[in-house]
Amino acid sequence: MISRDHPRYHSLMQREKITDAWRKGILADSGMIAHGRGEAFDYLLGEETTEPARKAIKAAAAALILAENPVISVNGNTAALVPAEVVELAGEIGGKIEINLFHRTEKRVKLIEEVLREHGASEVLGTGKLMHIDGIMSPRATASPDGIYSADTVLVPLEDGDRTEILRKSGKTVITVDLNPLSRTSRMASISITDNIVRAVPALIDTVRELRDAPREELEGILRKFDNTENLRETIKLLDIRRYNPEIESSQE
Amino acid sequence: MISRDHPRYHSLMQREKITDAWRKGILADSGMIAHGRGEAFDYLLGEETTEPARKAIKAAAAALILAENPVISVNGNTAALVPAEVVELAGEIGGKIEINLFHRTEKRVKLIEEVLREHGASEVLGTGKLMHIDGIMSPRATASPDGIYSADTVLVPLEDGDRTEILRKSGKTVITVDLNPLSRTSRMASISITDNIVRAVPALIDTVRELRDAPREELEGILRKFDNTENLRETIKLLDIRRYNPEIESSQE
């Protein structure tokens, strides 16, 4: 039991969720290592939602509200960390949830579906037959026919670069959550939220609620003014090894 | 099987070793996540031994040669990545090998001992009763009586900050290998090698061989001229998010 007063409470809770998910078979081999990489980048961001990230979240919220067929993609790490929040966000935007795994196995898809249902999901796509986007015969181009295949806007947190590129090239608005602003994923997306998913998804829920009743022109204006390349540049300037808080080590085990 | 021609061969091999070690029970829960963090920092270093790291390796080699009772500490991640190299280095410096685990269990100690013996170790300390350095009643202050407890110089790769501090305060020369130059470990050590252990240990072996027959005054001179704080500063200047090679993503899954 990690005490809420522990100085590293949030980080340790995330590790515990990731480790539990691993044990249950929800995470692929690379899932824990990927989480560690995220931890390092989060240290450099100062473990907080930055100003550029807030702007990206606002643009993402506008895009999700404006979308006709928004879909949220879920993989192992996402299901491990924010299953309830993903279900809540899908409800707020009237969007679908689809499981997409880089290392897809029937077992993992089932386990992740269970996790999502336990947290309130009524419908989970991606569990059956998949189609190939733009006819690209690659595991990275698969999508559920009623889900991502026919979506106009997709939220794909913790996604790989190839898949992000395929979705973007097929004409969809692609929103990613990735702690590394220089990754291919971040560079390929329409809107890249450089933040920890455990902060970003709740922030998206709040922002969607704030903007839900805004006039269409206002939402379109928010989207028009958002420049992803510029936003990533601002983020990179903020990323500083000197932001690394030495206190992290003293109590992080 | 990962092909030697794969652009991400080294990184993928390290992940495979870490994952195998995890499955075998050699790695603690946090071991894979820690490896991921190291990956991120290595990306920022450009995945190569930097000039400051070369200087630190030279100073470390001198210290290990001059030592009267040098000991190399081995934990799960070290045993997973460089077991043969550790055995070889111990042979070169006439030093001992001691297992030290943050999350110590008899089972893990046994497994790691087996790995080291499989790779040529004849004697492995830390498998029996441990003493407490300076009477500090903490799991981080434990040491084998013939090993670290009575060592004058210790090589403790991938070590935690508290333990590094305890060893340093007890008067030992502490050499660490840590990819994060701002970690407490790096700041507490006498000589901090900011490099990937898979590059650092082979480089230490080579450098020990080069310096082995140097006169004592030369070795002492190398040590005297080495300034760890300055060396860490130089490393931090080199750490640059812009060194992050975008090609990493395209083929790293």
XYZ file of C-alpha atoms in Angstrom:
506
model
C 0.000 0.000 0.000
C 1.511 3.271 -1.052
C 0.532 6.109 1.238
C -1.033 9.178 -0.391
C 1.479 11.204 1.566
C 4.449 9.493 -0.065
C 6.378 12.147 -1.992
C 6.440 9.864 -5.034
C 2.848 8.641 -4.646
C 1.686 9.312 -8.218
C 4.727 7.827 -9.865
C 4.693 4.746 -7.643
C 0.958 4.214 -8.237
C 1.524 4.330 -11.986
C 4.321 1.785 -11.663
C 2.095 -0.454 -9.593
C -0.692 -0.305 -12.183
C 1.744 -1.033 -14.985
C 3.299 -3.931 -13.088
C -0.108 -5.409 -12.208
C -1.165 -5.130 -15.844
C 2.006 -6.904 -16.860
C 1.368 -9.761 -14.458
C -2.178 -10.141 -15.735
C -0.929 -10.391 -19.292
C -2.423 -7.070 -20.382
C 0.916 -5.492 -21.243
C 3.170 -6.609 -24.041
C 6.824 -7.361 -23.299
C 7.824 -3.866 -24.269
C 5.131 -2.210 -22.164
C 7.092 -1.841 -18.960
C 10.198 -0.657 -20.733
C 8.079 1.878 -22.632
C 6.665 3.064 -19.316
C 10.191 3.607 -18.016
C 11.058 5.698 -21.045
C 7.974 7.775 -20.389
C 9.041 8.232 -16.774
C 12.373 9.672 -17.868
C 10.763 12.113 -20.285
C 8.206 13.089 -17.640
C 11.066 13.911 -15.256
C 12.413 16.301 -17.891
C 8.992 17.937 -18.259
C 8.827 18.487 -14.527
C 5.973 15.976 -14.170
C 3.294 18.550 -14.877
C 1.023 19.609 -17.734
C 2.969 22.336 -19.511
C 1.495 25.411 -21.179
C 1.976 23.970 -24.693
C 0.317 20.750 -23.522
C -2.659 22.752 -22.245
C -3.000 24.372 -25.679
C -2.806 20.990 -27.383
C -5.424 19.583 -25.001
C -7.734 22.479 -25.829
C -7.312 21.931 -29.575
C -7.828 18.201 -29.091
C -11.017 18.769 -27.117
C -12.336 21.039 -29.873
C -11.492 18.430 -32.513
C -13.199 15.651 -30.562
C -16.358 17.731 -30.038
C -16.504 18.711 -33.716
C -15.885 15.165 -34.921
C -18.699 13.196 -36.513
C -17.261 9.796 -35.680
C -14.582 10.123 -32.999
C -12.838 6.979 -31.783
C -10.498 6.443 -28.832
C -7.846 3.784 -29.372
C -6.793 1.720 -26.365
C -3.671 -0.396 -25.949
C -2.229 -2.246 -22.947
C -0.541 0.700 -21.277
C -3.614 2.899 -21.698
C -5.877 0.201 -20.250
C -3.458 -0.218 -17.355
C -3.331 3.445 -16.436
C -6.593 5.181 -17.352
C -9.382 2.709 -18.148
C -12.144 4.570 -16.295
C -11.077 7.923 -17.669
C -11.101 6.630 -21.250
C -14.649 5.322 -20.782
C -15.678 8.661 -19.281
C -14.117 10.650 -22.122
C -15.781 8.448 -24.737
C -19.097 9.175 -23.046
C -18.454 12.926 -23.066
C -17.651 13.063 -26.782
C -20.142 10.435 -27.879
C -17.259 8.430 -29.252
C -16.367 4.770 -29.581
C -13.612 2.806 -27.910
C -11.445 0.470 -29.957
C -8.693 -1.857 -28.804
C -5.572 -1.667 -30.927
C -2.512 -3.662 -30.028
C 0.881 -3.616 -31.631
C 1.473 -7.172 -30.455
C -2.039 -8.447 -30.868
C -3.115 -11.694 -29.308
C -6.686 -12.840 -28.756
C -5.935 -13.269 -25.078
C -4.713 -9.742 -24.587
C -7.603 -8.265 -26.546
C -10.019 -10.181 -24.286
C -8.265 -9.090 -21.100
C -8.282 -5.452 -22.156
C -11.937 -5.687 -23.152
C -12.699 -7.018 -19.664
C -10.820 -4.171 -18.029
C -12.739 -1.612 -20.069
C -16.091 -3.231 -19.322
C -15.253 -3.408 -15.618
C -14.771 0.341 -15.818
C -18.096 0.997 -17.468
C -17.591 0.514 -21.205
C -20.737 -0.763 -22.871
C -19.279 -1.308 -26.324
C -15.679 -2.166 -27.146
C -14.558 -2.438 -30.757
C -11.475 -4.113 -32.147
C -12.326 -7.511 -30.728
C -13.449 -9.032 -34.001
C -12.478 -8.950 -37.646
C -10.292 -6.026 -38.624
C -9.873 -4.197 -41.907
C -6.736 -2.682 -43.391
C -6.638 1.088 -43.759
C -5.937 2.152 -47.353
C -5.361 -1.510 -48.130
C -1.999 -1.391 -46.354
C -1.162 -4.977 -45.517
C 0.553 -4.346 -42.223
C -0.436 -5.060 -38.616
C -0.042 -1.355 -38.031
C -2.787 -0.517 -40.490
C -5.558 -2.600 -38.959
C -8.777 -1.036 -37.779
C -12.250 -2.056 -36.787
C -14.746 -1.386 -39.602
C -17.160 0.542 -37.364
C -14.357 2.119 -35.411
C -11.126 3.653 -36.520
C -11.601 2.533 -40.130
C -14.532 4.874 -40.526
C -13.532 7.472 -37.950
C -12.789 11.065 -38.895
C -10.976 11.907 -35.669
C -9.014 9.456 -33.566
C -7.365 9.760 -30.153
C -4.456 7.320 -30.114
C -2.490 7.631 -26.881
C 0.882 5.907 -26.541
C 0.796 4.940 -30.201
C 3.674 3.930 -32.457
C 4.984 6.181 -35.199
C 4.108 4.015 -38.185
C 0.486 3.662 -37.170
C 0.211 7.378 -36.470
C 1.541 8.097 -39.952
C -0.844 5.632 -41.616
C -3.845 7.167 -39.850
C -2.712 10.677 -40.741
C -2.147 9.839 -44.390
C -5.590 8.286 -44.628
C -6.974 11.746 -43.915
C -8.007 11.414 -40.284
C -7.402 14.006 -37.573
C -4.967 12.208 -35.291
C -4.558 13.200 -31.645
C -1.734 11.560 -29.725
C -0.523 11.550 -26.125
C 3.236 10.983 -26.044
C 5.799 12.169 -23.509
C 8.508 12.489 -26.146
C 7.954 15.538 -28.378
C 10.586 14.339 -30.832
C 9.170 10.894 -31.432
C 7.826 10.060 -34.858
C 4.430 9.707 -33.252
C 4.524 13.282 -31.995
C 5.782 14.585 -35.313
C 3.223 12.672 -37.379
C 0.112 13.557 -35.398
C -2.307 16.400 -36.150
C -2.404 17.311 -32.462
C 0.341 16.006 -30.172
C -0.286 16.233 -26.449
C 3.125 15.992 -24.818
C 1.969 14.969 -21.390
C 1.548 11.980 -19.144
C -1.637 10.119 -20.077
C -2.751 10.114 -16.426
C -2.863 13.920 -16.539
C -3.897 14.338 -20.179
C -7.076 12.236 -20.247
C -8.652 13.850 -17.170
C -7.685 17.251 -18.589
C -9.355 16.317 -21.886
C -12.530 15.360 -20.019
C -12.597 18.702 -18.183
C -11.856 20.703 -21.317
C -14.506 18.886 -23.356
C -17.021 19.739 -20.654
C -15.975 23.413 -20.706
C -16.130 23.675 -24.504
C -19.078 21.405 -25.203
C -21.585 24.215 -25.655
C -19.280 26.630 -27.485
C -20.464 27.712 -30.928
C -19.076 25.739 -33.844
C -17.118 28.733 -35.172
C -15.342 29.101 -31.849
C -14.278 25.455 -31.845
C -13.172 25.674 -35.462
C -11.250 28.825 -34.584
C -9.414 27.037 -31.785
C -8.435 24.297 -34.207
C -7.397 26.683 -36.941
C -5.117 28.658 -34.655
C -3.372 25.570 -33.330
C -0.009 24.820 -34.976
C 1.333 21.420 -33.943
C 4.894 21.970 -35.186
C 5.125 25.252 -33.297
C 3.595 23.626 -30.216
C 6.173 20.827 -30.296
C 8.943 23.419 -30.657
C 7.723 25.240 -27.562
C 7.636 21.967 -25.670
C 11.160 21.058 -26.698
C 12.407 24.381 -25.381
C 10.845 23.524 -22.019
C 12.385 20.073 -21.864
C 15.431 20.601 -19.806
C 17.626 18.101 -18.020
C 17.974 20.762 -15.340
C 14.260 20.486 -14.580
C 15.075 17.025 -13.312
C 14.143 17.112 -9.648
C 16.896 15.474 -7.551
C 14.318 14.703 -4.882
C 12.951 12.031 -7.209
C 15.820 9.742 -6.330
C 15.790 10.120 -2.584
C 12.442 8.475 -2.094
C 11.715 6.603 -5.295
C 13.189 3.303 -4.080
C 16.036 -13.714 -33.663
C 17.152 -10.164 -34.163
C 19.380 -9.725 -37.177
C 22.758 -8.085 -36.596
C 21.873 -5.827 -39.508
C 18.784 -4.456 -37.828
C 19.302 -0.724 -37.321
C 18.226 -1.070 -33.711
C 20.102 -4.341 -33.082
C 21.917 -3.282 -29.895
C 18.905 -1.732 -28.276
C 16.651 -4.649 -29.138
C 19.231 -7.172 -27.860
C 19.408 -5.326 -24.556
C 15.618 -5.371 -24.286
C 15.584 -9.081 -25.025
C 18.158 -9.779 -22.318
C 16.251 -7.668 -19.823
C 12.948 -9.331 -20.686
C 14.475 -12.822 -20.443
C 15.967 -11.945 -17.081
C 12.580 -10.720 -15.929
C 10.907 -13.955 -16.961
C 13.538 -15.989 -15.147
C 12.942 -14.041 -11.968
C 16.333 -12.340 -12.016
C 14.939 -8.832 -12.303
C 12.924 -7.087 -9.649
C 9.567 -5.540 -10.586
C 11.187 -2.187 -11.150
C 13.978 -3.580 -13.301
C 12.262 -3.296 -16.662
C 10.924 0.147 -15.919
C 14.422 1.204 -14.842
C 15.769 -0.131 -18.122
C 13.259 1.986 -20.003
C 14.377 5.090 -18.161
C 17.937 4.266 -19.094
C 16.906 3.895 -22.734
C 15.449 7.395 -22.736
C 18.571 8.934 -21.220
C 20.748 6.965 -23.641
C 18.770 8.446 -26.532
C 19.640 11.895 -25.222
C 23.328 10.958 -25.014
C 23.254 9.827 -28.615
C 23.770 6.184 -27.566
C 27.543 6.481 -27.518
C 30.355 6.813 -24.982
C 30.872 10.554 -24.670
C 34.184 12.305 -24.086
C 33.408 12.963 -20.391
C 32.436 9.299 -20.021
C 35.780 8.276 -21.514
C 37.564 10.441 -18.937
C 35.519 8.911 -16.129
C 36.249 5.408 -17.403
C 39.965 6.189 -17.424
C 39.845 7.495 -13.851
C 37.792 4.472 -12.794
C 40.287 2.095 -14.379
C 43.128 3.799 -12.525
C 41.196 3.576 -9.244
C 40.437 -0.111 -9.736
C 44.067 -0.927 -10.560
C 45.362 1.024 -7.541
C 42.797 -0.518 -5.185
C 43.901 -3.042 -2.600
C 40.549 -4.722 -2.272
C 38.316 -3.815 -5.226
C 34.821 -5.266 -5.413
C 32.274 -5.235 -8.228
C 28.663 -5.121 -7.108
C 26.113 -6.973 -9.239
C 22.338 -6.555 -9.264
C 19.646 -8.006 -11.513
C 19.988 -5.570 -14.399
C 23.780 -5.900 -14.402
C 23.560 -9.702 -14.383
C 21.049 -9.532 -17.221
C 23.158 -7.321 -19.465
C 26.871 -7.887 -18.812
C 27.513 -11.032 -16.755
C 30.513 -12.242 -18.767
C 32.034 -8.782 -18.920
C 31.755 -8.346 -15.159
C 33.541 -11.653 -14.603
C 36.235 -10.630 -17.075
C 36.730 -7.235 -15.439
C 36.956 -8.792 -11.990
C 39.684 -11.057 -13.349
C 41.600 -8.129 -14.824
C 41.618 -6.115 -11.595
C 41.980 -9.054 -9.248
C 38.728 -8.055 -7.635
C 35.757 -9.808 -6.090
C 32.189 -10.008 -7.261
C 29.360 -9.430 -4.810
C 25.614 -9.681 -5.379
C 23.682 -6.752 -3.941
C 19.975 -6.485 -4.456
C 17.664 -3.679 -3.461
C 14.767 -6.120 -3.311
C 16.696 -9.050 -1.957
C 15.202 -12.522 -1.998
C 17.091 -15.773 -1.575
C 15.729 -16.956 -4.885
C 16.970 -13.986 -6.849
C 20.383 -14.136 -5.185
C 20.660 -17.801 -6.179
C 19.575 -17.143 -9.765
C 22.055 -14.320 -10.174
C 24.823 -16.437 -8.646
C 24.041 -19.124 -11.234
C 24.211 -16.630 -14.082
C 27.585 -15.370 -12.901
C 28.982 -18.876 -12.490
C 27.695 -19.842 -15.933
C 29.746 -16.937 -17.245
C 32.918 -18.005 -15.503
C 32.766 -16.611 -11.981
C 34.569 -18.850 -9.522
C 33.621 -17.002 -6.357
C 30.478 -14.965 -5.802
C 29.973 -13.082 -2.552
C 26.794 -11.715 -1.061
C 25.051 -15.064 -0.979
C 25.403 -15.577 2.739
C 25.259 -13.534 5.899
C 25.613 -9.810 5.409
C 26.943 -7.079 7.676
C 25.761 -3.495 8.016
C 28.151 -0.756 6.913
C 28.811 1.760 9.703
C 26.159 -0.034 11.724
C 23.447 1.524 9.561
C 20.394 -0.673 10.049
C 19.022 -0.374 6.545
C 18.772 -2.850 3.661
C 20.773 -0.350 1.661
C 23.737 -0.615 3.991
C 24.268 -4.343 3.767
C 27.525 -5.799 2.544
C 29.355 -9.074 2.491
C 32.091 -9.166 5.180
C 34.810 -10.247 2.723
C 33.404 -8.146 -0.044
C 32.102 -4.618 -0.060
C 32.267 -4.334 3.733
C 36.049 -4.471 3.631
C 36.561 -3.047 0.142
C 38.437 0.190 -0.429
C 37.117 0.706 -3.967
C 33.766 -0.489 -5.241
C 32.223 -0.517 -8.713
C 28.460 -0.309 -8.246
C 26.703 -0.064 -11.604
C 22.995 0.801 -11.740
C 22.979 1.482 -8.017
C 20.496 3.484 -5.976
C 21.334 6.854 -4.499
C 21.055 5.968 -0.828
C 23.422 3.040 -1.103
C 25.897 5.101 -3.123
C 25.851 7.724 -0.390
C 26.324 5.183 2.397
C 29.317 3.639 0.634
C 30.827 7.044 -0.045
C 30.392 8.218 3.549
C 32.048 5.072 4.827
C 35.200 6.234 3.071
C 35.228 3.997 0.015
C 36.032 5.096 -3.525
C 32.715 4.596 -5.273
C 32.500 4.160 -9.044
C 29.033 4.130 -10.586
C 27.598 3.555 -14.047
C 24.370 5.533 -14.438
C 22.827 7.020 -17.575
C 21.350 9.941 -15.670
C 24.031 12.475 -14.702
C 21.638 14.281 -12.373
C 20.600 11.275 -10.325
C 21.579 11.148 -6.684
C 23.701 8.147 -7.537
C 25.737 10.140 -10.047
C 26.087 13.053 -7.676
C 27.098 10.922 -4.707
C 29.727 8.785 -6.411
C 33.494 9.440 -6.446
C 33.597 8.604 -10.158
C 30.359 8.605 -12.150
C 30.444 6.973 -15.550
C 27.466 8.379 -17.436
C 27.203 5.673 -20.023
C 25.296 2.548 -20.893
C 26.647 -0.396 -18.886
C 26.972 -2.471 -22.069
C 29.490 0.049 -23.376
C 31.064 1.033 -20.062
C 32.138 -2.369 -18.758
C 33.916 -3.448 -21.958
C 35.557 -0.013 -22.082
C 36.711 -0.465 -18.475
C 38.241 -3.837 -19.378
C 40.134 -2.313 -22.308
C 41.322 0.685 -20.299
C 42.455 -1.469 -17.360
C 44.518 -3.507 -19.806
C 46.071 -0.368 -21.283
C 46.919 1.140 -17.880
C 47.790 -2.012 -15.972
C 51.542 -1.535 -16.257
C 51.603 2.235 -15.829
C 53.675 3.513 -12.900
C 51.788 4.162 -9.705
C 52.421 7.918 -9.881
C 50.829 8.062 -13.311
C 47.701 6.289 -12.091
C 47.519 8.493 -9.012
C 47.945 11.510 -11.277
C 45.006 10.435 -13.429
C 42.865 10.120 -10.325
C 43.999 13.409 -8.868
C 43.196 15.348 -12.046
C 39.714 13.875 -12.329
C 36.933 16.129 -11.019
C 33.595 14.310 -10.877
C 31.435 17.405 -10.441
C 33.073 19.063 -13.440
C 32.756 15.839 -15.432
C 29.030 15.628 -14.672
C 28.634 19.268 -15.703
C 30.274 18.566 -19.047
C 27.974 15.599 -19.541
C 24.878 17.607 -18.745
C 25.862 20.156 -21.376
C 26.007 17.327 -23.906
C 22.618 15.912 -22.972
C 20.352 17.433 -25.492
C 16.850 16.486 -26.478
C 17.883 17.503 -29.990
C 20.425 14.668 -30.065
C 17.428 12.367 -30.038
C 17.680 10.451 -33.263
C 14.265 10.327 -34.984
C 15.323 7.148 -36.753
C 14.992 5.369 -33.425
C 11.248 5.333 -33.772
C 10.960 4.163 -37.323
C 12.288 0.724 -36.650
C 12.101 0.256 -32.922
C 8.506 -0.869 -32.686
